[in-house]
PDB file of C-alpha atoms in Angstrom:
ATOM      1  CA  UNK A   1     211.058  31.335  41.116  1.00 66.00           C
ATOM      2  CA  UNK A   2     213.882  33.723  40.466  1.00 73.00           C
ATOM      3  CA  UNK A   3     216.521  31.237  41.157  1.00 79.00           C
ATOM      4  CA  UNK A   4     214.836  28.921  38.755  1.00 78.00           C
ATOM      5  CA  UNK A   5     214.571  31.750  35.759  1.00 85.00           C
ATOM      6  CA  UNK A   6     218.162  32.689  36.550  1.00 87.00           C
ATOM      7  CA  UNK A   7     219.530  29.156  36.171  1.00 85.00           C
ATOM      8  CA  UNK A   8     217.291  28.597  33.340  1.00 87.00           C
ATOM      9  CA  UNK A   9     218.623  31.531  31.365  1.00 90.00           C
ATOM     10  CA  UNK A  10     221.902  30.534  32.341  1.00 90.00           C
ATOM     11  CA  UNK A  11     221.729  27.289  30.625  1.00 90.00           C
ATOM     12  CA  UNK A  12     220.148  29.101  27.664  1.00 91.00           C
ATOM     13  CA  UNK A  13     223.387  31.165  27.445  1.00 94.00           C
ATOM     14  CA  UNK A  14     225.819  28.569  27.428  1.00 93.00           C
ATOM     15  CA  UNK A  15     224.069  27.180  24.460  1.00 92.00           C
ATOM     16  CA  UNK A  16     223.808  30.687  22.960  1.00 93.00           C
ATOM     17  CA  UNK A  17     227.497  30.726  23.800  1.00 94.00           C
ATOM     18  CA  UNK A  18     228.710  27.606  21.845  1.00 93.00           C
ATOM     19  CA  UNK A  19     226.205  28.437  18.979  1.00 92.00           C
ATOM     20  CA  UNK A  20     227.880  31.700  18.683  1.00 94.00           C
ATOM     21  CA  UNK A  21     231.806  30.315  18.753  1.00 95.00           C
ATOM     22  CA  UNK A  22     230.731  27.979  16.087  1.00 93.00           C
ATOM     23  CA  UNK A  23     229.134  30.449  13.780  1.00 92.00           C
ATOM     24  CA  UNK A  24     232.312  32.819  14.091  1.00 93.00           C
ATOM     25  CA  UNK A  25     234.442  29.663  13.214  1.00 92.00           C
ATOM     26  CA  UNK A  26     236.294  29.395  16.630  1.00 93.00           C
ATOM     27  CA  UNK A  27     234.975  26.147  17.339  1.00 90.00           C
ATOM     28  CA  UNK A  28     232.841  23.597  15.017  1.00 89.00           C
ATOM     29  CA  UNK A  29     230.372  20.645  15.168  1.00 84.00           C
ATOM     30  CA  UNK A  30     233.070  18.457  15.084  1.00 86.00           C
ATOM     31  CA  UNK A  31     233.972  19.487  18.645  1.00 90.00           C
ATOM     32  CA  UNK A  32     230.341  18.711  19.423  1.00 86.00           C
ATOM     33  CA  UNK A  33     231.172  15.075  18.736  1.00 85.00           C
ATOM     34  CA  UNK A  34     234.512  15.329  21.147  1.00 88.00           C
ATOM     35  CA  UNK A  35     232.536  16.778  23.859  1.00 88.00           C
ATOM     36  CA  UNK A  36     230.096  14.048  23.461  1.00 87.00           C
ATOM     37  CA  UNK A  37     232.636  11.312  24.221  1.00 88.00           C
ATOM     38  CA  UNK A  38     233.670  13.052  27.449  1.00 91.00           C
ATOM     39  CA  UNK A  39     230.311  13.573  28.400  1.00 90.00           C
ATOM     40  CA  UNK A  40     228.937  10.206  27.644  1.00 86.00           C
ATOM     41  CA  UNK A  41     232.296   8.090  28.976  1.00 89.00           C
ATOM     42  CA  UNK A  42     233.254  10.442  31.976  1.00 92.00           C
ATOM     43  CA  UNK A  43     231.260  13.099  33.315  1.00 91.00           C
ATOM     44  CA  UNK A  44     227.503  11.475  32.702  1.00 89.00           C
ATOM     45  CA  UNK A  45     228.535   8.066  34.321  1.00 91.00           C
ATOM     46  CA  UNK A  46     230.138  10.238  37.688  1.00 92.00           C
ATOM     47  CA  UNK A  47     226.865  11.765  37.743  1.00 90.00           C
ATOM     48  CA  UNK A  48     224.978   8.413  37.629  1.00 89.00           C
ATOM     49  CA  UNK A  49     227.643   7.097  40.100  1.00 92.00           C
ATOM     50  CA  UNK A  50     227.561  10.108  42.506  1.00 91.00           C
ATOM     51  CA  UNK A  51     223.661  10.193  42.516  1.00 85.00           C
ATOM     52  CA  UNK A  52     222.893   6.586  42.974  1.00 86.00           C
ATOM     53  CA  UNK A  53     225.668   5.568  45.410  1.00 87.00           C
ATOM     54  CA  UNK A  54     223.636   5.868  48.514  1.00 83.00           C
ATOM     55  CA  UNK A  55     220.313   5.235  47.047  1.00 80.00           C
ATOM     56  CA  UNK A  56     217.677   2.985  48.920  1.00 80.00           C
ATOM     57  CA  UNK A  57     216.012   0.877  46.004  1.00 77.00           C
ATOM     58  CA  UNK A  58     212.318   0.340  46.693  1.00 74.00           C
ATOM     59  CA  UNK A  59     209.395  -0.981  44.594  1.00 68.00           C
ATOM     60  CA  UNK A  60     208.476   2.452  43.178  1.00 77.00           C
ATOM     61  CA  UNK A  61     212.003   3.122  41.859  1.00 82.00           C
ATOM     62  CA  UNK A  62     211.994  -0.351  39.967  1.00 84.00           C
ATOM     63  CA  UNK A  63     208.851   0.402  38.630  1.00 90.00           C
ATOM     64  CA  UNK A  64     210.317   3.444  36.652  1.00 92.00           C
ATOM     65  CA  UNK A  65     212.271   0.999  34.580  1.00 90.00           C
ATOM     66  CA  UNK A  66     209.008  -0.551  33.360  1.00 93.00           C
ATOM     67  CA  UNK A  67     207.640   2.823  32.794  1.00 95.00           C
ATOM     68  CA  UNK A  68     210.606   3.814  30.613  1.00 93.00           C
ATOM     69  CA  UNK A  69     209.420   0.998  28.405  1.00 92.00           C
ATOM     70  CA  UNK A  70     205.888   0.926  28.353  1.00 95.00           C
ATOM     71  CA  UNK A  71     205.582   4.559  27.792  1.00 96.00           C
ATOM     72  CA  UNK A  72     208.270   4.008  24.801  1.00 94.00           C
ATOM     73  CA  UNK A  73     205.961   1.611  23.412  1.00 93.00           C
ATOM     74  CA  UNK A  74     202.888   3.718  23.765  1.00 95.00           C
ATOM     75  CA  UNK A  75     204.654   6.702  21.613  1.00 95.00           C
ATOM     76  CA  UNK A  76     205.850   4.570  19.297  1.00 94.00           C
ATOM     77  CA  UNK A  77     202.067   3.335  18.535  1.00 94.00           C
ATOM     78  CA  UNK A  78     200.613   6.954  18.405  1.00 95.00           C
ATOM     79  CA  UNK A  79     203.523   8.174  16.308  1.00 95.00           C
ATOM     80  CA  UNK A  80     202.845   5.449  13.374  1.00 93.00           C
ATOM     81  CA  UNK A  81     199.202   5.729  13.596  1.00 93.00           C
ATOM     82  CA  UNK A  82     199.469   9.619  13.303  1.00 93.00           C
ATOM     83  CA  UNK A  83     201.835   8.970  10.226  1.00 92.00           C
ATOM     84  CA  UNK A  84     200.083   5.987   8.798  1.00 89.00           C
ATOM     85  CA  UNK A  85     198.965   7.722   5.420  1.00 88.00           C
ATOM     86  CA  UNK A  86     202.900   8.614   4.753  1.00 89.00           C
ATOM     87  CA  UNK A  87     205.330   6.722   3.304  1.00 89.00           C
ATOM     88  CA  UNK A  88     207.155   3.742   4.945  1.00 89.00           C
ATOM     89  CA  UNK A  89     210.218   6.371   5.243  1.00 89.00           C
ATOM     90  CA  UNK A  90     208.393   9.229   6.939  1.00 91.00           C
ATOM     91  CA  UNK A  91     206.703   6.811   9.124  1.00 92.00           C
ATOM     92  CA  UNK A  92     210.286   5.802  10.421  1.00 92.00           C
ATOM     93  CA  UNK A  93     211.064   9.551  10.763  1.00 93.00           C
ATOM     94  CA  UNK A  94     207.711  10.075  12.865  1.00 94.00           C
ATOM     95  CA  UNK A  95     208.777   6.771  15.035  1.00 93.00           C
ATOM     96  CA  UNK A  96     212.021   7.840  15.945  1.00 92.00           C
ATOM     97  CA  UNK A  97     211.686  11.414  16.594  1.00 93.00           C
ATOM     98  CA  UNK A  98     208.398  11.591  18.199  1.00 93.00           C
ATOM     99  CA  UNK A  99     209.275   8.793  20.273  1.00 93.00           C
ATOM    100  CA  UNK A 100     211.926   8.063  23.122  1.00 93.00           C
ATOM    101  CA  UNK A 101     213.714  10.434  25.832  1.00 94.00           C
ATOM    102  CA  UNK A 102     216.467  12.386  25.432  1.00 92.00           C
ATOM    103  CA  UNK A 103     217.838  12.023  29.143  1.00 91.00           C
ATOM    104  CA  UNK A 104     221.645  11.715  29.270  1.00 84.00           C
ATOM    105  CA  UNK A 105     222.408  14.568  27.321  1.00 83.00           C
ATOM    106  CA  UNK A 106     219.641  17.136  28.459  1.00 90.00           C
ATOM    107  CA  UNK A 107     217.325  16.140  30.874  1.00 92.00           C
ATOM    108  CA  UNK A 108     219.495  14.695  33.471  1.00 90.00           C
ATOM    109  CA  UNK A 109     222.010  17.801  33.235  1.00 91.00           C
ATOM    110  CA  UNK A 110     219.052  19.979  33.592  1.00 91.00           C
ATOM    111  CA  UNK A 111     217.418  18.160  36.324  1.00 91.00           C
ATOM    112  CA  UNK A 112     220.952  17.821  38.021  1.00 87.00           C
ATOM    113  CA  UNK A 113     220.755  21.640  38.231  1.00 84.00           C
ATOM    114  CA  UNK A 114     217.398  22.045  39.551  1.00 86.00           C
ATOM    115  CA  UNK A 115     216.324  18.882  41.539  1.00 87.00           C
ATOM    116  CA  UNK A 116     219.146  16.684  42.169  1.00 87.00           C
ATOM    117  CA  UNK A 117     216.831  14.358  44.181  1.00 87.00           C
ATOM    118  CA  UNK A 118     215.029  13.578  40.929  1.00 91.00           C
ATOM    119  CA  UNK A 119     218.338  12.118  39.305  1.00 90.00           C
ATOM    120  CA  UNK A 120     217.868   8.506  41.045  1.00 90.00           C
ATOM    121  CA  UNK A 121     214.054   8.522  39.649  1.00 91.00           C
ATOM    122  CA  UNK A 122     215.454   9.559  36.068  1.00 92.00           C
ATOM    123  CA  UNK A 123     218.644   6.905  35.810  1.00 89.00           C
ATOM    124  CA  UNK A 124     215.814   4.095  36.791  1.00 89.00           C
ATOM    125  CA  UNK A 125     213.544   5.500  33.939  1.00 93.00           C
ATOM    126  CA  UNK A 126     216.729   5.540  31.530  1.00 90.00           C
ATOM    127  CA  UNK A 127     217.209   2.162  31.823  1.00 89.00           C
ATOM    128  CA  UNK A 128     213.812   1.103  30.225  1.00 89.00           C
ATOM    129  CA  UNK A 129     214.230   4.095  27.825  1.00 90.00           C
ATOM    130  CA  UNK A 130     218.045   2.904  26.852  1.00 88.00           C
ATOM    131  CA  UNK A 131     216.486  -0.505  26.062  1.00 86.00           C
ATOM    132  CA  UNK A 132     214.206   0.999  23.787  1.00 87.00           C
ATOM    133  CA  UNK A 133     216.512   3.373  22.134  1.00 85.00           C
ATOM    134  CA  UNK A 134     219.361   1.192  21.769  1.00 79.00           C
ATOM    135  CA  UNK A 135     217.110  -1.408  19.628  1.00 78.00           C
ATOM    136  CA  UNK A 136     213.665  -1.990  20.820  1.00 83.00           C
ATOM    137  CA  UNK A 137     212.467   0.847  18.792  1.00 85.00           C
ATOM    138  CA  UNK A 138     213.847  -0.211  15.952  1.00 83.00           C
ATOM    139  CA  UNK A 139     212.585  -3.492  16.199  1.00 83.00           C
ATOM    140  CA  UNK A 140     208.821  -2.125  16.457  1.00 84.00           C
ATOM    141  CA  UNK A 141     209.478   0.306  13.854  1.00 84.00           C
ATOM    142  CA  UNK A 142     210.496  -2.216  11.222  1.00 83.00           C
ATOM    143  CA  UNK A 143     207.678  -4.749  12.134  1.00 82.00           C
ATOM    144  CA  UNK A 144     205.245  -1.841  11.795  1.00 84.00           C
ATOM    145  CA  UNK A 145     206.430  -0.156   8.623  1.00 81.00           C
ATOM    146  CA  UNK A 146     207.434  -3.482   6.961  1.00 76.00           C
ATOM    147  CA  UNK A 147     211.054  -2.999   6.764  1.00 71.00           C
ATOM    148  CA  UNK A 148     212.997  -5.975   8.391  1.00 64.00           C
ATOM    149  CA  UNK A 149     216.570  -5.196   8.912  1.00 59.00           C
ATOM    150  CA  UNK A 150     217.104  -7.935  11.234  1.00 60.00           C
ATOM    151  CA  UNK A 151     218.004  -6.564  14.339  1.00 60.00           C
ATOM    152  CA  UNK A 152     218.661  -9.285  16.925  1.00 68.00           C
ATOM    153  CA  UNK A 153     218.287  -9.521  20.744  1.00 71.00           C
ATOM    154  CA  UNK A 154     222.164 -10.058  21.164  1.00 76.00           C
ATOM    155  CA  UNK A 155     223.021  -6.682  19.018  1.00 74.00           C
ATOM    156  CA  UNK A 156     220.649  -4.907  21.516  1.00 74.00           C
ATOM    157  CA  UNK A 157     222.376  -6.153  24.458  1.00 78.00           C
ATOM    158  CA  UNK A 158     225.722  -5.502  22.924  1.00 80.00           C
ATOM    159  CA  UNK A 159     225.025  -2.113  22.252  1.00 75.00           C
ATOM    160  CA  UNK A 160     223.578  -1.488  25.510  1.00 78.00           C
ATOM    161  CA  UNK A 161     226.620  -2.484  27.517  1.00 83.00           C
ATOM    162  CA  UNK A 162     228.561  -0.896  24.897  1.00 83.00           C
ATOM    163  CA  UNK A 163     227.450   2.294  26.671  1.00 83.00           C
ATOM    164  CA  UNK A 164     229.096   3.344  29.404  1.00 88.00           C
ATOM    165  CA  UNK A 165     226.333   5.273  31.314  1.00 87.00           C
ATOM    166  CA  UNK A 166     224.061   2.343  31.070  1.00 87.00           C
ATOM    167  CA  UNK A 167     226.371  -0.081  32.420  1.00 89.00           C
ATOM    168  CA  UNK A 168     226.736   2.554  35.467  1.00 90.00           C
ATOM    169  CA  UNK A 169     223.309   2.446  35.727  1.00 87.00           C
ATOM    170  CA  UNK A 170     222.808  -1.501  35.809  1.00 87.00           C
ATOM    171  CA  UNK A 171     226.160  -1.643  37.959  1.00 91.00           C
ATOM    172  CA  UNK A 172     225.209   0.702  40.621  1.00 90.00           C
ATOM    173  CA  UNK A 173     221.565  -0.776  40.656  1.00 86.00           C
ATOM    174  CA  UNK A 174     222.931  -4.443  41.629  1.00 89.00           C
ATOM    175  CA  UNK A 175     225.572  -2.687  44.299  1.00 90.00           C
ATOM    176  CA  UNK A 176     222.632  -0.890  45.791  1.00 86.00           C
ATOM    177  CA  UNK A 177     220.070  -4.010  45.589  1.00 85.00           C
ATOM    178  CA  UNK A 178     223.025  -5.939  47.790  1.00 88.00           C
ATOM    179  CA  UNK A 179     223.480  -2.672  50.135  1.00 86.00           C
ATOM    180  CA  UNK A 180     227.212  -2.458  49.043  1.00 89.00           C
ATOM    181  CA  UNK A 181     228.617   1.190  49.409  1.00 89.00           C
ATOM    182  CA  UNK A 182     231.319   2.652  47.279  1.00 92.00           C
ATOM    183  CA  UNK A 183     234.266   4.389  49.310  1.00 93.00           C
ATOM    184  CA  UNK A 184     233.533   7.827  50.293  1.00 93.00           C
ATOM    185  CA  UNK A 185     236.794   8.939  49.139  1.00 95.00           C
ATOM    186  CA  UNK A 186     235.990   7.538  45.236  1.00 94.00           C
ATOM    187  CA  UNK A 187     232.896   9.552  45.485  1.00 93.00           C
ATOM    188  CA  UNK A 188     234.412  12.701  46.675  1.00 95.00           C
ATOM    189  CA  UNK A 189     237.033  12.619  43.393  1.00 94.00           C
ATOM    190  CA  UNK A 190     233.794  12.393  41.248  1.00 94.00           C
ATOM    191  CA  UNK A 191     232.172  15.042  42.281  1.00 93.00           C
ATOM    192  CA  UNK A 192     233.875  17.713  40.596  1.00 94.00           C
ATOM    193  CA  UNK A 193     233.405  15.750  37.026  1.00 94.00           C
ATOM    194  CA  UNK A 194     229.931  15.139  37.803  1.00 91.00           C
ATOM    195  CA  UNK A 195     229.539  18.773  38.693  1.00 90.00           C
ATOM    196  CA  UNK A 196     231.049  19.916  35.028  1.00 92.00           C
ATOM    197  CA  UNK A 197     228.231  17.835  33.103  1.00 90.00           C
ATOM    198  CA  UNK A 198     225.786  20.415  33.315  1.00 89.00           C
ATOM    199  CA  UNK A 199     227.935  22.823  31.709  1.00 92.00           C
ATOM    200  CA  UNK A 200     229.415  20.441  29.204  1.00 92.00           C
ATOM    201  CA  UNK A 201     225.996  19.417  27.912  1.00 90.00           C
ATOM    202  CA  UNK A 202     224.479  22.569  27.477  1.00 90.00           C
ATOM    203  CA  UNK A 203     227.616  23.632  25.441  1.00 92.00           C
ATOM    204  CA  UNK A 204     227.642  20.319  23.261  1.00 89.00           C
ATOM    205  CA  UNK A 205     223.841  21.295  22.526  1.00 90.00           C
ATOM    206  CA  UNK A 206     224.923  24.603  21.277  1.00 91.00           C
ATOM    207  CA  UNK A 207     227.714  23.254  18.817  1.00 90.00           C
ATOM    208  CA  UNK A 208     224.950  20.688  17.467  1.00 88.00           C
ATOM    209  CA  UNK A 209     222.409  23.297  16.784  1.00 86.00           C
ATOM    210  CA  UNK A 210     221.108  23.580  13.050  1.00 84.00           C
ATOM    211  CA  UNK A 211     218.744  26.060  12.066  1.00 83.00           C
ATOM    212  CA  UNK A 212     218.815  25.175   8.344  1.00 83.00           C
ATOM    213  CA  UNK A 213     215.777  23.804   6.714  1.00 83.00           C
ATOM    214  CA  UNK A 214     215.036  22.620   3.280  1.00 77.00           C
ATOM    215  CA  UNK A 215     211.416  23.676   2.038  1.00 82.00           C
ATOM    216  CA  UNK A 216     210.051  20.558   0.874  1.00 82.00           C
ATOM    217  CA  UNK A 217     210.478  19.342   4.380  1.00 85.00           C
ATOM    218  CA  UNK A 218     209.160  22.326   6.424  1.00 89.00           C
ATOM    219  CA  UNK A 219     205.429  20.566   6.621  1.00 92.00           C
ATOM    220  CA  UNK A 220     206.826  17.054   7.593  1.00 92.00           C
ATOM    221  CA  UNK A 221     209.197  18.419  10.248  1.00 93.00           C
ATOM    222  CA  UNK A 222     206.634  20.759  11.657  1.00 94.00           C
ATOM    223  CA  UNK A 223     204.008  17.796  11.729  1.00 95.00           C
ATOM    224  CA  UNK A 224     206.842  15.872  13.603  1.00 95.00           C
ATOM    225  CA  UNK A 225     207.126  18.473  16.266  1.00 95.00           C
ATOM    226  CA  UNK A 226     203.706  19.131  16.886  1.00 96.00           C
ATOM    227  CA  UNK A 227     202.738  15.574  17.456  1.00 96.00           C
ATOM    228  CA  UNK A 228     205.675  15.102  19.627  1.00 96.00           C
ATOM    229  CA  UNK A 229     204.579  17.966  21.801  1.00 97.00           C
ATOM    230  CA  UNK A 230     200.835  17.566  21.711  1.00 96.00           C
ATOM    231  CA  UNK A 231     201.545  14.145  23.206  1.00 96.00           C
ATOM    232  CA  UNK A 232     203.630  15.385  25.478  1.00 96.00           C
ATOM    233  CA  UNK A 233     201.668  17.972  27.108  1.00 96.00           C
ATOM    234  CA  UNK A 234     198.763  15.516  27.062  1.00 97.00           C
ATOM    235  CA  UNK A 235     201.023  13.472  29.219  1.00 96.00           C
ATOM    236  CA  UNK A 236     201.719  16.372  31.479  1.00 96.00           C
ATOM    237  CA  UNK A 237     197.945  17.204  31.983  1.00 96.00           C
ATOM    238  CA  UNK A 238     197.458  13.370  32.990  1.00 96.00           C
ATOM    239  CA  UNK A 239     200.493  13.074  35.454  1.00 95.00           C
ATOM    240  CA  UNK A 240     199.464  16.455  36.800  1.00 94.00           C
ATOM    241  CA  UNK A 241     195.929  14.765  37.920  1.00 94.00           C
ATOM    242  CA  UNK A 242     197.301  11.736  39.316  1.00 93.00           C
ATOM    243  CA  UNK A 243     197.687  11.380  43.305  1.00 94.00           C
ATOM    244  CA  UNK A 244     201.274  10.909  43.411  1.00 92.00           C
ATOM    245  CA  UNK A 245     204.397  12.333  45.430  1.00 92.00           C
ATOM    246  CA  UNK A 246     205.409  16.088  44.262  1.00 92.00           C
ATOM    247  CA  UNK A 247     208.833  14.938  42.997  1.00 92.00           C
ATOM    248  CA  UNK A 248     207.604  12.003  41.097  1.00 93.00           C
ATOM    249  CA  UNK A 249     205.156  14.068  39.426  1.00 95.00           C
ATOM    250  CA  UNK A 250     207.673  16.812  38.345  1.00 95.00           C
ATOM    251  CA  UNK A 251     210.035  14.283  37.024  1.00 95.00           C
ATOM    252  CA  UNK A 252     207.207  12.582  34.907  1.00 96.00           C
ATOM    253  CA  UNK A 253     206.207  15.863  33.676  1.00 96.00           C
ATOM    254  CA  UNK A 254     209.511  17.074  32.491  1.00 96.00           C
ATOM    255  CA  UNK A 255     210.132  13.746  30.884  1.00 96.00           C
ATOM    256  CA  UNK A 256     206.882  14.412  28.971  1.00 96.00           C
ATOM    257  CA  UNK A 257     208.694  17.298  26.919  1.00 96.00           C
ATOM    258  CA  UNK A 258     212.194  16.159  26.321  1.00 95.00           C
ATOM    259  CA  UNK A 259     214.039  16.754  23.157  1.00 94.00           C
ATOM    260  CA  UNK A 260     214.101  14.195  20.642  1.00 93.00           C
ATOM    261  CA  UNK A 261     216.746  11.782  21.442  1.00 90.00           C
ATOM    262  CA  UNK A 262     220.248  11.177  19.724  1.00 84.00           C
ATOM    263  CA  UNK A 263     219.364   7.421  18.741  1.00 84.00           C
ATOM    264  CA  UNK A 264     216.203   9.124  17.080  1.00 88.00           C
ATOM    265  CA  UNK A 265     218.611  11.211  15.155  1.00 87.00           C
ATOM    266  CA  UNK A 266     220.774   8.365  14.283  1.00 83.00           C
ATOM    267  CA  UNK A 267     218.319   5.943  13.283  1.00 84.00           C
ATOM    268  CA  UNK A 268     216.236   8.657  11.246  1.00 87.00           C
ATOM    269  CA  UNK A 269     219.254   9.459   8.993  1.00 86.00           C
ATOM    270  CA  UNK A 270     220.002   5.654   8.557  1.00 83.00           C
ATOM    271  CA  UNK A 271     216.342   5.210   7.458  1.00 83.00           C
ATOM    272  CA  UNK A 272     216.946   7.524   4.388  1.00 86.00           C
ATOM    273  CA  UNK A 273     215.664  11.260   5.861  1.00 86.00           C
ATOM    274  CA  UNK A 274     217.975  13.912   5.014  1.00 85.00           C
ATOM    275  CA  UNK A 275     220.374  14.811   7.529  1.00 83.00           C
ATOM    276  CA  UNK A 276     219.307  18.580   7.318  1.00 85.00           C
ATOM    277  CA  UNK A 277     215.741  17.597   8.201  1.00 89.00           C
ATOM    278  CA  UNK A 278     216.397  15.452  11.376  1.00 89.00           C
ATOM    279  CA  UNK A 279     219.289  17.901  12.633  1.00 89.00           C
ATOM    280  CA  UNK A 280     216.723  20.761  12.416  1.00 91.00           C
ATOM    281  CA  UNK A 281     214.102  18.713  14.058  1.00 92.00           C
ATOM    282  CA  UNK A 282     216.387  17.560  16.807  1.00 91.00           C
ATOM    283  CA  UNK A 283     217.711  21.588  17.306  1.00 91.00           C
ATOM    284  CA  UNK A 284     214.101  22.873  17.466  1.00 93.00           C
ATOM    285  CA  UNK A 285     213.103  20.382  19.921  1.00 94.00           C
ATOM    286  CA  UNK A 286     216.051  21.679  22.186  1.00 92.00           C
ATOM    287  CA  UNK A 287     214.919  25.292  22.340  1.00 92.00           C
ATOM    288  CA  UNK A 288     211.253  24.512  22.772  1.00 94.00           C
ATOM    289  CA  UNK A 289     211.819  21.755  25.518  1.00 95.00           C
ATOM    290  CA  UNK A 290     214.197  24.172  27.403  1.00 93.00           C
ATOM    291  CA  UNK A 291     211.515  26.792  28.341  1.00 94.00           C
ATOM    292  CA  UNK A 292     208.919  24.149  28.391  1.00 95.00           C
ATOM    293  CA  UNK A 293     211.010  22.229  31.400  1.00 95.00           C
ATOM    294  CA  UNK A 294     211.520  25.610  32.946  1.00 94.00           C
ATOM    295  CA  UNK A 295     207.669  26.534  32.899  1.00 94.00           C
ATOM    296  CA  UNK A 296     206.788  22.939  34.382  1.00 94.00           C
ATOM    297  CA  UNK A 297     209.594  23.765  37.160  1.00 91.00           C
ATOM    298  CA  UNK A 298     208.230  27.074  37.806  1.00 91.00           C
ATOM    299  CA  UNK A 299     204.668  25.857  38.182  1.00 90.00           C
ATOM    300  CA  UNK A 300     205.249  22.597  39.902  1.00 87.00           C
ATOM    301  CA  UNK A 301     208.544  23.054  41.751  1.00 73.00           C
ATOM    302  CA  UNK A 302     207.132  25.120  44.871  1.00 62.00           C
ATOM    303  CA  UNK A 303     205.496  22.055  45.937  1.00 60.00           C
ATOM    304  CA  UNK A 304     208.837  19.773  46.068  1.00 57.00           C
TER     305      UNK A 304
END
């Protein structure tokens, strides 16, 4: 228990340090964008390769890909019905930011630091999640809200495979399905790169934190965050009661309370939501998810 709390406090202090350095002008939000490029194209792919290199692909792992798709669909429809009386723009805001899972920038680094054995489960889940975030959610949202912006299957595929982490997921999954091993020397070189992912991801979150919110948008943002975490806690209860393996149970419960995904932020801004409102919702979600995930680890982690 003490180790979990200490590590969680350490992660929070990294976020706080980055936010402090931004506030005093030593760094700025643009530096977060630079870090994001390093994380998404260097350290996160290294984590994926290291953790999937010796994975024995079984049927239950492949089910996580399907679960990532179906769970996102369920979130989308629940979000739409919760916001049905709102304007089409606010409906899109709810759909984009109350659905989806922030795995690469938050949940995976968090699990990497506490439960490395859970990274393969997250990686498989993120394949399905990424398909939705890269375009699937937008297609469904457009249909539900009557906004036909013409997203096509080819554009979704192009966006997916322009993502290095997603490409690594698919390549490593293919290699493991045919039992091809990567050279040990290559994996040894990647290890320190993968180890840097946790620090860089938390530091980036601190640089992105925005805690200013226009007064007229407070109710909408509060309702959105309440919906996201109310759904999440209901799913926690559901998974907790399921008779499944302890590691699978805790990973699913952690997924229930992930922050707003980056694609949700981008799509909301494109849909016409104010950047300040989206940025605030995203920032607060990080600050809410960290203690919630830590609490779930304390409650469930002893059984792993």
